[in-house]
PDB file of C-alpha atoms and ligand atoms in Angstrom:
ATOM      1  CA  MET A 781       0.008   0.007   0.012  1.00 65.00           C
ATOM      2  CA  THR A 782       1.231   3.468  -0.744  1.00 71.00           C
ATOM      3  CA  ASP A 783       0.454   6.572   1.332  1.00 73.00           C
ATOM      4  CA  LYS A 784      -1.026   8.403  -1.696  1.00 86.00           C
ATOM      5  CA  ARG A 785      -4.456   6.906  -2.029  1.00 93.00           C
ATOM      6  CA  CYS A 786      -7.994   8.207  -2.735  1.00 95.00           C
ATOM      7  CA  ARG A 787     -11.326   6.399  -2.551  1.00 95.00           C
ATOM      8  CA  VAL A 788     -13.528   5.879  -5.575  1.00 96.00           C
ATOM      9  CA  LEU A 789     -16.956   4.492  -4.692  1.00 96.00           C
ATOM     10  CA  GLY A 790     -15.522   2.956  -1.537  1.00 95.00           C
ATOM     11  CA  TYR A 791     -12.383   1.470  -3.097  1.00 97.00           C
ATOM     12  CA  SER A 792      -8.930   2.954  -2.577  1.00 96.00           C
ATOM     13  CA  VAL A 793      -6.933   3.858  -5.658  1.00 97.00           C
ATOM     14  CA  ASP A 794      -3.184   4.586  -5.519  1.00 97.00           C
ATOM     15  CA  LEU A 795      -2.292   7.969  -6.878  1.00 97.00           C
ATOM     16  CA  LEU A 796       1.131   7.206  -8.360  1.00 97.00           C
ATOM     17  CA  THR A 797       2.552   8.101 -11.733  1.00 97.00           C
ATOM     18  CA  PHE A 798       3.356   5.186 -14.047  1.00 98.00           C
ATOM     19  CA  GLY A 799       7.070   5.508 -13.203  1.00 98.00           C
ATOM     20  CA  GLU A 800       6.474   5.689  -9.454  1.00 97.00           C
ATOM     21  CA  ALA A 801       4.290   2.564  -9.594  1.00 98.00           C
ATOM     22  CA  VAL A 802       7.016   0.695 -11.547  1.00 98.00           C
ATOM     23  CA  ASP A 803       9.677   1.702  -8.975  1.00 98.00           C
ATOM     24  CA  PHE A 804       7.334   0.713  -6.110  1.00 97.00           C
ATOM     25  CA  ILE A 805       6.970  -2.796  -7.599  1.00 98.00           C
ATOM     26  CA  LEU A 806      10.659  -3.251  -8.431  1.00 98.00           C
ATOM     27  CA  ASN A 807      11.497  -2.391  -4.871  1.00 97.00           C
ATOM     28  CA  LYS A 808       9.121  -5.045  -3.606  1.00 97.00           C
ATOM     29  CA  ILE A 809      10.526  -7.637  -6.006  1.00 97.00           C
ATOM     30  CA  LYS A 810      14.071  -6.768  -4.902  1.00 97.00           C
ATOM     31  CA  ASN A 811      13.096  -7.280  -1.278  1.00 96.00           C
ATOM     32  CA  ASN A 812      11.198 -10.500  -1.955  1.00 95.00           C
ATOM     33  CA  ILE A 813       7.877  -9.076  -0.884  1.00 96.00           C
ATOM     34  CA  GLY A 814       4.828 -10.675  -2.482  1.00 97.00           C
ATOM     35  CA  LEU A 815       1.854  -8.558  -3.481  1.00 97.00           C
ATOM     36  CA  HIS A 816      -1.285  -8.400  -5.584  1.00 98.00           C
ATOM     37  CA  ILE A 817      -1.775  -5.462  -7.960  1.00 98.00           C
ATOM     38  CA  ILE A 818      -5.381  -4.685  -8.898  1.00 98.00           C
ATOM     39  CA  THR A 819      -6.053  -2.729 -12.082  1.00 97.00           C
ATOM     40  CA  ILE A 820      -9.330  -1.081 -11.202  1.00 97.00           C
ATOM     41  CA  ASN A 821     -12.121  -0.026 -13.641  1.00 95.00           C
ATOM     42  CA  PRO A 822     -15.899   0.574 -13.319  1.00 94.00           C
ATOM     43  CA  GLU A 823     -16.717  -3.006 -14.353  1.00 92.00           C
ATOM     44  CA  ILE A 824     -14.657  -4.589 -11.576  1.00 95.00           C
ATOM     45  CA  ILE A 825     -16.139  -2.158  -9.011  1.00 96.00           C
ATOM     46  CA  PHE A 826     -19.647  -3.171 -10.057  1.00 94.00           C
ATOM     47  CA  ALA A 827     -18.730  -6.848  -9.968  1.00 94.00           C
ATOM     48  CA  ALA A 828     -17.214  -6.355  -6.519  1.00 97.00           C
ATOM     49  CA  ASP A 829     -20.371  -4.669  -5.250  1.00 95.00           C
ATOM     50  CA  LYS A 830     -22.123  -7.992  -5.923  1.00 95.00           C
ATOM     51  CA  ASN A 831     -19.276 -10.268  -4.909  1.00 97.00           C
ATOM     52  CA  ARG A 832     -17.984  -9.935  -1.362  1.00 97.00           C
ATOM     53  CA  GLU A 833     -14.881 -12.037  -1.909  1.00 97.00           C
ATOM     54  CA  LEU A 834     -13.830  -9.880  -4.859  1.00 98.00           C
ATOM     55  CA  SER A 835     -14.547  -6.720  -2.866  1.00 98.00           C
ATOM     56  CA  GLU A 836     -12.315  -7.988  -0.033  1.00 98.00           C
ATOM     57  CA  ILE A 837      -9.544  -8.918  -2.479  1.00 98.00           C
ATOM     58  CA  ILE A 838      -9.571  -5.358  -3.921  1.00 98.00           C
ATOM     59  CA  LYS A 839      -9.554  -3.811  -0.482  1.00 97.00           C
ATOM     60  CA  ALA A 840      -6.648  -5.986   0.632  1.00 97.00           C
ATOM     61  CA  SER A 841      -4.570  -5.272  -2.486  1.00 97.00           C
ATOM     62  CA  GLU A 842      -1.218  -3.581  -1.892  1.00 96.00           C
ATOM     63  CA  LEU A 843      -1.416  -1.538  -5.101  1.00 97.00           C
ATOM     64  CA  VAL A 844      -4.559  -0.438  -6.938  1.00 98.00           C
ATOM     65  CA  LEU A 845      -3.863   1.123 -10.312  1.00 98.00           C
ATOM     66  CA  PRO A 846      -6.394   3.329 -12.203  1.00 97.00           C
ATOM     67  CA  GLU A 847      -6.752   1.111 -15.279  1.00 95.00           C
ATOM     68  CA  SER A 848      -9.472   3.037 -17.090  1.00 93.00           C
ATOM     69  CA  SER A 849     -10.477   6.527 -18.120  1.00 93.00           C
ATOM     70  CA  GLY A 850     -13.661   6.097 -16.019  1.00 94.00           C
ATOM     71  CA  ILE A 851     -11.579   5.908 -12.821  1.00 97.00           C
ATOM     72  CA  VAL A 852      -9.450   8.868 -13.899  1.00 97.00           C
ATOM     73  CA  LYS A 853     -12.691  10.835 -14.536  1.00 95.00           C
ATOM     74  CA  ALA A 854     -14.068   9.871 -11.104  1.00 96.00           C
ATOM     75  CA  LEU A 855     -10.831  11.123  -9.485  1.00 97.00           C
ATOM     76  CA  SER A 856     -11.075  14.377 -11.458  1.00 96.00           C
ATOM     77  CA  PHE A 857     -14.572  14.987  -9.976  1.00 95.00           C
ATOM     78  CA  LYS A 858     -12.686  15.051  -6.600  1.00 94.00           C
ATOM     79  CA  GLY A 859     -10.188  17.563  -7.958  1.00 94.00           C
ATOM     80  CA  ILE A 860      -7.430  14.956  -8.433  1.00 96.00           C
ATOM     81  CA  LYS A 861      -5.384  14.885 -11.620  1.00 96.00           C
ATOM     82  CA  GLN A 862      -4.310  11.304 -12.112  1.00 96.00           C
ATOM     83  CA  GLU A 863      -2.597   9.540 -15.005  1.00 95.00           C
ATOM     84  CA  GLN A 864      -4.367   6.460 -16.388  1.00 96.00           C
ATOM     85  CA  ILE A 865      -2.297   3.283 -15.971  1.00 97.00           C
ATOM     86  CA  PRO A 866      -3.580   0.484 -18.213  1.00 96.00           C
ATOM     87  CA  GLY A 867      -2.650  -2.971 -16.922  1.00 97.00           C
ATOM     88  CA  ILE A 868      -1.412  -4.089 -20.374  1.00 97.00           C
ATOM     89  CA  ASP A 869       1.130  -1.242 -20.547  1.00 97.00           C
ATOM     90  CA  PHE A 870       2.126  -1.523 -16.949  1.00 98.00           C
ATOM     91  CA  SER A 871       2.727  -5.273 -17.077  1.00 98.00           C
ATOM     92  CA  LYS A 872       4.707  -4.895 -20.319  1.00 98.00           C
ATOM     93  CA  ARG A 873       6.974  -2.349 -18.606  1.00 98.00           C
ATOM     94  CA  LEU A 874       7.461  -4.768 -15.705  1.00 98.00           C
ATOM     95  CA  LEU A 875       8.403  -7.499 -18.193  1.00 98.00           C
ATOM     96  CA  GLN A 876      10.992  -5.190 -19.753  1.00 98.00           C
ATOM     97  CA  LYS A 877      12.454  -4.471 -16.329  1.00 98.00           C
ATOM     98  CA  CYS A 878      12.447  -8.206 -15.393  1.00 98.00           C
ATOM     99  CA  ALA A 879      14.297  -8.934 -18.645  1.00 98.00           C
ATOM    100  CA  VAL A 880      17.014  -6.413 -17.758  1.00 98.00           C
ATOM    101  CA  LEU A 881      17.257  -7.403 -14.086  1.00 98.00           C
ATOM    102  CA  ASN A 882      16.972 -11.135 -14.790  1.00 97.00           C
ATOM    103  CA  TYR A 883      13.884 -11.688 -12.584  1.00 98.00           C
ATOM    104  CA  PRO A 884      12.038 -14.877 -13.538  1.00 98.00           C
ATOM    105  CA  VAL A 885       8.439 -14.506 -14.738  1.00 98.00           C
ATOM    106  CA  ALA A 886       5.349 -16.733 -15.161  1.00 98.00           C
ATOM    107  CA  LEU A 887       2.349 -16.214 -17.462  1.00 98.00           C
ATOM    108  CA  ILE A 888      -1.017 -17.849 -16.844  1.00 98.00           C
ATOM    109  CA  GLY A 889      -4.125 -17.375 -18.977  1.00 98.00           C
ATOM    110  CA  ALA A 890      -5.827 -17.262 -22.390  1.00 98.00           C
ATOM    111  CA  LYS A 891      -6.404 -20.136 -24.785  1.00 98.00           C
ATOM    112  CA  GLU A 892      -3.544 -22.554 -25.338  1.00 98.00           C
ATOM    113  CA  HIS A 893      -2.593 -21.405 -28.865  1.00 98.00           C
ATOM    114  CA  VAL A 894      -2.846 -17.790 -27.688  1.00 98.00           C
ATOM    115  CA  ILE A 895      -0.491 -18.122 -24.726  1.00 98.00           C
ATOM    116  CA  ILE A 896       2.008 -20.051 -26.867  1.00 98.00           C
ATOM    117  CA  LYS A 897       1.961 -17.282 -29.484  1.00 98.00           C
ATOM    118  CA  ALA A 898       2.219 -14.568 -26.813  1.00 98.00           C
ATOM    119  CA  VAL A 899       5.201 -16.267 -25.189  1.00 98.00           C
ATOM    120  CA  ASN A 900       6.949 -16.618 -28.580  1.00 98.00           C
ATOM    121  CA  ASN A 901       6.328 -12.967 -29.413  1.00 98.00           C
ATOM    122  CA  LEU A 902       7.577 -11.825 -25.989  1.00 98.00           C
ATOM    123  CA  LYS A 903      10.753 -13.929 -26.421  1.00 98.00           C
ATOM    124  CA  LYS A 904      11.372 -12.245 -29.778  1.00 98.00           C
ATOM    125  CA  GLU A 905      10.746  -8.800 -28.356  1.00 98.00           C
ATOM    126  CA  LEU A 906      12.674  -9.374 -25.110  1.00 98.00           C
ATOM    127  CA  PRO A 907      15.254 -12.091 -25.787  1.00 98.00           C
ATOM    128  CA  SER A 908      16.695 -11.985 -22.254  1.00 98.00           C
ATOM    129  CA  LEU A 909      13.268 -12.430 -20.591  1.00 98.00           C
ATOM    130  CA  ASN A 910      13.373 -15.500 -18.350  1.00 98.00           C
ATOM    131  CA  ILE A 911       9.894 -17.116 -18.635  1.00 98.00           C
ATOM    132  CA  VAL A 912      10.144 -19.956 -16.158  1.00 98.00           C
ATOM    133  CA  TYR A 913       6.534 -21.113 -16.537  1.00 98.00           C
ATOM    134  CA  PHE A 914       3.448 -20.536 -18.590  1.00 98.00           C
ATOM    135  CA  HIS A 915       0.028 -22.195 -18.874  1.00 98.00           C
ATOM    136  CA  ASP A 916      -3.249 -21.490 -20.638  1.00 98.00           C
ATOM    137  CA  GLY A 917      -6.177 -20.285 -18.556  1.00 98.00           C
ATOM    138  CA  TYR A 918      -8.507 -23.198 -19.077  1.00 98.00           C
ATOM    139  CA  PHE A 919      -7.057 -25.637 -16.535  1.00 96.00           C
ATOM    140  CA  GLU A 920      -9.174 -27.930 -14.385  1.00 94.00           C
ATOM    141  CA  LYS A 921      -6.530 -28.812 -11.844  1.00 94.00           C
ATOM    142  CA  GLU A 922      -5.753 -25.454 -10.296  1.00 96.00           C
ATOM    143  CA  ASP A 923      -3.460 -27.053  -7.705  1.00 96.00           C
ATOM    144  CA  GLU A 924      -1.190 -28.398 -10.437  1.00 97.00           C
ATOM    145  CA  VAL A 925      -0.734 -24.872 -11.850  1.00 98.00           C
ATOM    146  CA  ILE A 926      -0.077 -23.479  -8.386  1.00 98.00           C
ATOM    147  CA  ASN A 927       2.479 -26.258  -7.678  1.00 98.00           C
ATOM    148  CA  GLU A 928       4.357 -25.306 -10.843  1.00 98.00           C
ATOM    149  CA  ILE A 929       4.434 -21.687  -9.735  1.00 98.00           C
ATOM    150  CA  VAL A 930       5.815 -22.704  -6.330  1.00 98.00           C
ATOM    151  CA  LYS A 931       8.427 -24.933  -8.019  1.00 98.00           C
ATOM    152  CA  ASN A 932       9.583 -22.333 -10.553  1.00 98.00           C
ATOM    153  CA  LYS A 933       9.743 -19.381  -8.133  1.00 98.00           C
ATOM    154  CA  PRO A 934       8.795 -16.520 -10.491  1.00 98.00           C
ATOM    155  CA  LYS A 935       9.194 -12.959  -9.231  1.00 98.00           C
ATOM    156  CA  LEU A 936       6.401 -11.656 -11.465  1.00 98.00           C
ATOM    157  CA  ILE A 937       3.229 -13.633 -12.235  1.00 98.00           C
ATOM    158  CA  LEU A 938       0.913 -12.275 -14.943  1.00 98.00           C
ATOM    159  CA  CYS A 939      -2.602 -13.748 -14.796  1.00 98.00           C
ATOM    160  CA  ALA A 940      -4.864 -13.106 -17.761  1.00 98.00           C
ATOM    161  CA  LEU A 941      -7.977 -15.150 -16.990  1.00 97.00           C
ATOM    162  CA  GLY A 942     -10.433 -12.245 -17.076  1.00 94.00           C
ATOM    163  CA  ALA A 943     -12.005 -10.686 -13.962  1.00 92.00           C
ATOM    164  CA  PRO A 944     -12.930 -11.949 -11.404  1.00 95.00           C
ATOM    165  CA  LYS A 945     -11.444 -15.363 -12.154  1.00 97.00           C
ATOM    166  CA  GLN A 946      -7.888 -14.041 -12.207  1.00 98.00           C
ATOM    167  CA  GLU A 947      -8.332 -12.250  -8.869  1.00 98.00           C
ATOM    168  CA  MET A 948      -9.680 -15.424  -7.208  1.00 97.00           C
ATOM    169  CA  PHE A 949      -6.820 -17.488  -8.644  1.00 98.00           C
ATOM    170  CA  ILE A 950      -4.239 -14.947  -7.458  1.00 98.00           C
ATOM    171  CA  LYS A 951      -5.733 -14.926  -3.967  1.00 98.00           C
ATOM    172  CA  LYS A 952      -5.406 -18.718  -3.721  1.00 98.00           C
ATOM    173  CA  CYS A 953      -1.968 -18.872  -5.265  1.00 98.00           C
ATOM    174  CA  LYS A 954      -0.579 -15.998  -3.162  1.00 98.00           C
ATOM    175  CA  LYS A 955      -1.567 -17.805   0.089  1.00 97.00           C
ATOM    176  CA  ILE A 956       0.764 -20.629  -0.982  1.00 98.00           C
ATOM    177  CA  TYR A 957       3.462 -18.674  -2.803  1.00 98.00           C
ATOM    178  CA  ASN A 958       4.023 -15.125  -1.555  1.00 97.00           C
ATOM    179  CA  ASN A 959       7.432 -14.374  -3.036  1.00 96.00           C
ATOM    180  CA  GLY A 960       6.243 -12.741  -6.215  1.00 97.00           C
ATOM    181  CA  VAL A 961       4.221  -9.863  -7.569  1.00 98.00           C
ATOM    182  CA  TYR A 962       0.876 -10.886  -9.064  1.00 98.00           C
ATOM    183  CA  ILE A 963      -1.180  -8.837 -11.532  1.00 98.00           C
ATOM    184  CA  GLY A 964      -4.461  -9.661 -13.288  1.00 98.00           C
ATOM    185  CA  ILE A 965      -4.421  -8.333 -16.842  1.00 97.00           C
ATOM    186  CA  GLY A 966      -7.619  -9.551 -18.522  1.00 94.00           C
ATOM    187  CA  GLY A 967      -7.253  -9.999 -22.284  1.00 94.00           C
ATOM    188  CA  SER A 968      -3.642  -8.797 -22.610  1.00 97.00           C
ATOM    189  CA  PHE A 969      -2.197 -12.093 -23.884  1.00 98.00           C
ATOM    190  CA  ASP A 970      -4.667 -11.956 -26.803  1.00 97.00           C
ATOM    191  CA  VAL A 971      -3.124  -8.643 -27.774  1.00 96.00           C
ATOM    192  CA  TRP A 972       0.471  -9.829 -27.297  1.00 98.00           C
ATOM    193  CA  ALA A 973      -0.332 -12.925 -29.350  1.00 98.00           C
ATOM    194  CA  GLY A 974      -1.593 -10.652 -32.160  1.00 97.00           C
ATOM    195  CA  GLU A 975      -5.097 -12.205 -31.967  1.00 95.00           C
ATOM    196  CA  VAL A 976      -6.731  -8.979 -30.839  1.00 91.00           C
ATOM    197  CA  LYS A 977      -5.785  -5.511 -31.984  1.00 89.00           C
ATOM    198  CA  ARG A 978      -5.419  -2.683 -29.481  1.00 88.00           C
ATOM    199  CA  ALA A 979      -7.129   0.624 -30.155  1.00 88.00           C
ATOM    200  CA  PRO A 980      -5.103   3.092 -32.213  1.00 90.00           C
ATOM    201  CA  LYS A 981      -2.861   5.414 -30.109  1.00 89.00           C
ATOM    202  CA  ILE A 982      -5.277   8.320 -30.560  1.00 89.00           C
ATOM    203  CA  PHE A 983      -8.089   6.373 -28.848  1.00 88.00           C
ATOM    204  CA  GLN A 984      -5.650   5.359 -26.049  1.00 86.00           C
ATOM    205  CA  LYS A 985      -4.494   8.979 -25.557  1.00 84.00           C
ATOM    206  CA  LEU A 986      -8.048  10.281 -25.362  1.00 85.00           C
ATOM    207  CA  GLY A 987      -9.027   7.559 -22.823  1.00 83.00           C
ATOM    208  CA  LEU A 988     -11.402   6.047 -25.398  1.00 87.00           C
ATOM    209  CA  GLU A 989      -9.963   2.554 -25.720  1.00 87.00           C
ATOM    210  CA  TRP A 990     -13.221   1.183 -24.276  1.00 84.00           C
ATOM    211  CA  LEU A 991     -15.131   2.839 -27.125  1.00 85.00           C
ATOM    212  CA  TYR A 992     -12.873   1.292 -29.780  1.00 87.00           C
ATOM    213  CA  ARG A 993     -13.217  -2.159 -28.127  1.00 83.00           C
ATOM    214  CA  THR A 994     -16.988  -1.761 -28.071  1.00 83.00           C
ATOM    215  CA  ILE A 995     -17.117  -0.827 -31.784  1.00 83.00           C
ATOM    216  CA  LYS A 996     -14.904  -3.827 -32.630  1.00 83.00           C
ATOM    217  CA  GLN A 997     -16.735  -6.239 -30.300  1.00 81.00           C
ATOM    218  CA  PRO A 998     -20.379  -5.058 -30.242  1.00 82.00           C
ATOM    219  CA  GLU A 999     -21.215  -7.822 -27.775  1.00 82.00           C
ATOM    220  CA  ARG A1000     -19.414  -5.618 -25.200  1.00 79.00           C
ATOM    221  CA  ILE A1001     -22.096  -2.900 -25.570  1.00 79.00           C
ATOM    222  CA  LYS A1002     -24.230  -4.514 -22.878  1.00 77.00           C
ATOM    223  CA  ARG A1003     -21.283  -4.451 -20.452  1.00 76.00           C
ATOM    224  CA  ILE A1004     -20.534  -0.821 -21.173  1.00 75.00           C
ATOM    225  CA  TYR A1005     -23.978   0.743 -21.280  1.00 75.00           C
ATOM    226  CA  LYS A1006     -24.935  -0.971 -18.045  1.00 77.00           C
ATOM    227  CA  THR A1007     -21.888   0.268 -16.189  1.00 85.00           C
ATOM    228  CA  LEU A1008     -20.378   3.487 -17.546  1.00 86.00           C
ATOM    229  CA  PRO A1009     -23.252   6.006 -17.233  1.00 87.00           C
ATOM    230  CA  VAL A1010     -24.254   4.605 -13.808  1.00 91.00           C
ATOM    231  CA  PHE A1011     -20.642   4.625 -12.685  1.00 92.00           C
ATOM    232  CA  LEU A1012     -20.148   8.270 -13.693  1.00 91.00           C
ATOM    233  CA  PHE A1013     -23.398   9.276 -12.010  1.00 92.00           C
ATOM    234  CA  ARG A1014     -22.385   7.506  -8.797  1.00 93.00           C
ATOM    235  CA  ALA A1015     -18.913   9.068  -9.002  1.00 94.00           C
ATOM    236  CA  ILE A1016     -20.401  12.560  -9.198  1.00 93.00           C
ATOM    237  CA  ILE A1017     -22.597  11.870  -6.128  1.00 91.00           C
ATOM    238  CA  ASP A1018     -19.543  10.377  -4.391  1.00 90.00           C
ATOM    239  CA  SER A1019     -17.504  13.519  -5.085  1.00 89.00           C
ATOM    240  CA  VAL A1020     -20.212  15.822  -3.736  1.00 84.00           C
ATOM    241  CA  ASN A1021     -20.441  13.794  -0.510  1.00 74.00           C
ATOM    242  CA  LYS A1022     -16.662  13.526  -0.007  1.00 64.00           C
TER     243      LYS A1022
HETATM  244  N1  LIG B1396      -9.825 -16.663 -20.039  1.00 55.59           N
HETATM  245  C1  LIG B1396      -9.086 -17.665 -19.447  1.00 55.59           C
HETATM  246  N2  LIG B1396      -9.758 -18.603 -18.738  1.00 55.59           N
HETATM  247  C2  LIG B1396     -11.113 -18.539 -18.525  1.00 55.59           C
HETATM  248  C3  LIG B1396     -11.828 -17.470 -19.066  1.00 55.59           C
HETATM  249  C4  LIG B1396     -11.144 -16.537 -19.827  1.00 55.59           C
HETATM  250  O1  LIG B1396      -7.881 -17.743 -19.640  1.00 55.59           O
HETATM  251  O2  LIG B1396     -11.606 -19.435 -17.857  1.00 55.59           O
HETATM  252  C5  LIG B1396      -9.109 -15.654 -20.834  1.00 55.59           C
HETATM  253  C6  LIG B1396      -9.680 -15.395 -22.210  1.00 55.59           C
HETATM  254  O3  LIG B1396      -9.195 -16.400 -23.128  1.00 55.59           O
HETATM  255  C7  LIG B1396      -9.143 -14.008 -22.514  1.00 55.59           C
HETATM  256  C8  LIG B1396      -9.133 -13.357 -21.114  1.00 55.59           C
HETATM  257  O4  LIG B1396      -9.203 -14.405 -20.180  1.00 55.59           O
HETATM  258  O5  LIG B1396      -7.833 -14.124 -22.962  1.00 55.59           O
HETATM  259  C9  LIG B1396     -10.333 -12.433 -20.842  1.00 55.59           C
HETATM  260  O6  LIG B1396     -10.389 -11.405 -21.702  1.00 55.59           O
HETATM  261  P1  LIG B1396     -11.425 -10.198 -21.529  1.00 55.59           P
HETATM  262  O7  LIG B1396     -11.060  -9.256 -22.591  1.00 55.59           O
HETATM  263  O8  LIG B1396     -12.824 -10.703 -21.394  1.00 55.59           O
HETATM  264  O9  LIG B1396     -10.965  -9.656 -20.082  1.00 55.59           O
HETATM  265  P2  LIG B1396     -11.245  -8.264 -19.436  1.00 55.59           P
HETATM  266  O10 LIG B1396     -10.059  -7.429 -19.757  1.00 55.59           O
HETATM  267  O11 LIG B1396     -12.514  -7.715 -20.026  1.00 55.59           O
HETATM  268  O12 LIG B1396     -11.358  -8.639 -17.983  1.00 55.59           O
END
């Protein structure tokens, strides 16, 4: 946990810059301190409101990063200027650092052909990256995956199983192996595998990546229209009552 935090709809968000958050994590890795990073967005807040275990996991997290423009907007209603820190960019930066510092990493999640492609692409991009273990996200025997993590002792464990599955998996795994930094990063392996395209930079810069994803995957409209307007409305009320 950092000392610069602010609450958004009852959940603390760390107010660090991208660079400060990277340094915070590298320091924890160096000192063998395990932790769980949450990348928070309106969808996960709404899911947590209905799921007590998820809500407790978010509240216990040592670092909560403002993943989406919705969270950044909610903070701005409280007069706070905060940089958006997408999990996909943040975890890529951590991988780059791990490659340089020779910290072992593990990757769990996505379909089998996707994770294989993502691992191959990462090895091409970061030849010195030490991937000690990877597995797709459709396993039945969770304990076997956890045992492999314990055996291979990664310092960074990227879990891309979608929310809230990845958060539940991390909670269980961290109880058994607490010598690494865990982060749940949703569909990031699909992007690194080249299976899904990220929004053009202009959408990312304007905080409109969600809009691009919704146009490309119209089935997401239900998820967005149910959450975003309600979230912003609640965030305004929250800022008035602060
Ligand atoms: N996934 C997985 N195991 C599951 C369900 C999903 O590994 O049991 C993967 C899925 O293949 C995809 C990612 O989790 O790669 C979820 O992507 P999505 O974009 O839905 O995640 P979000 O970022 O919206 O949480």
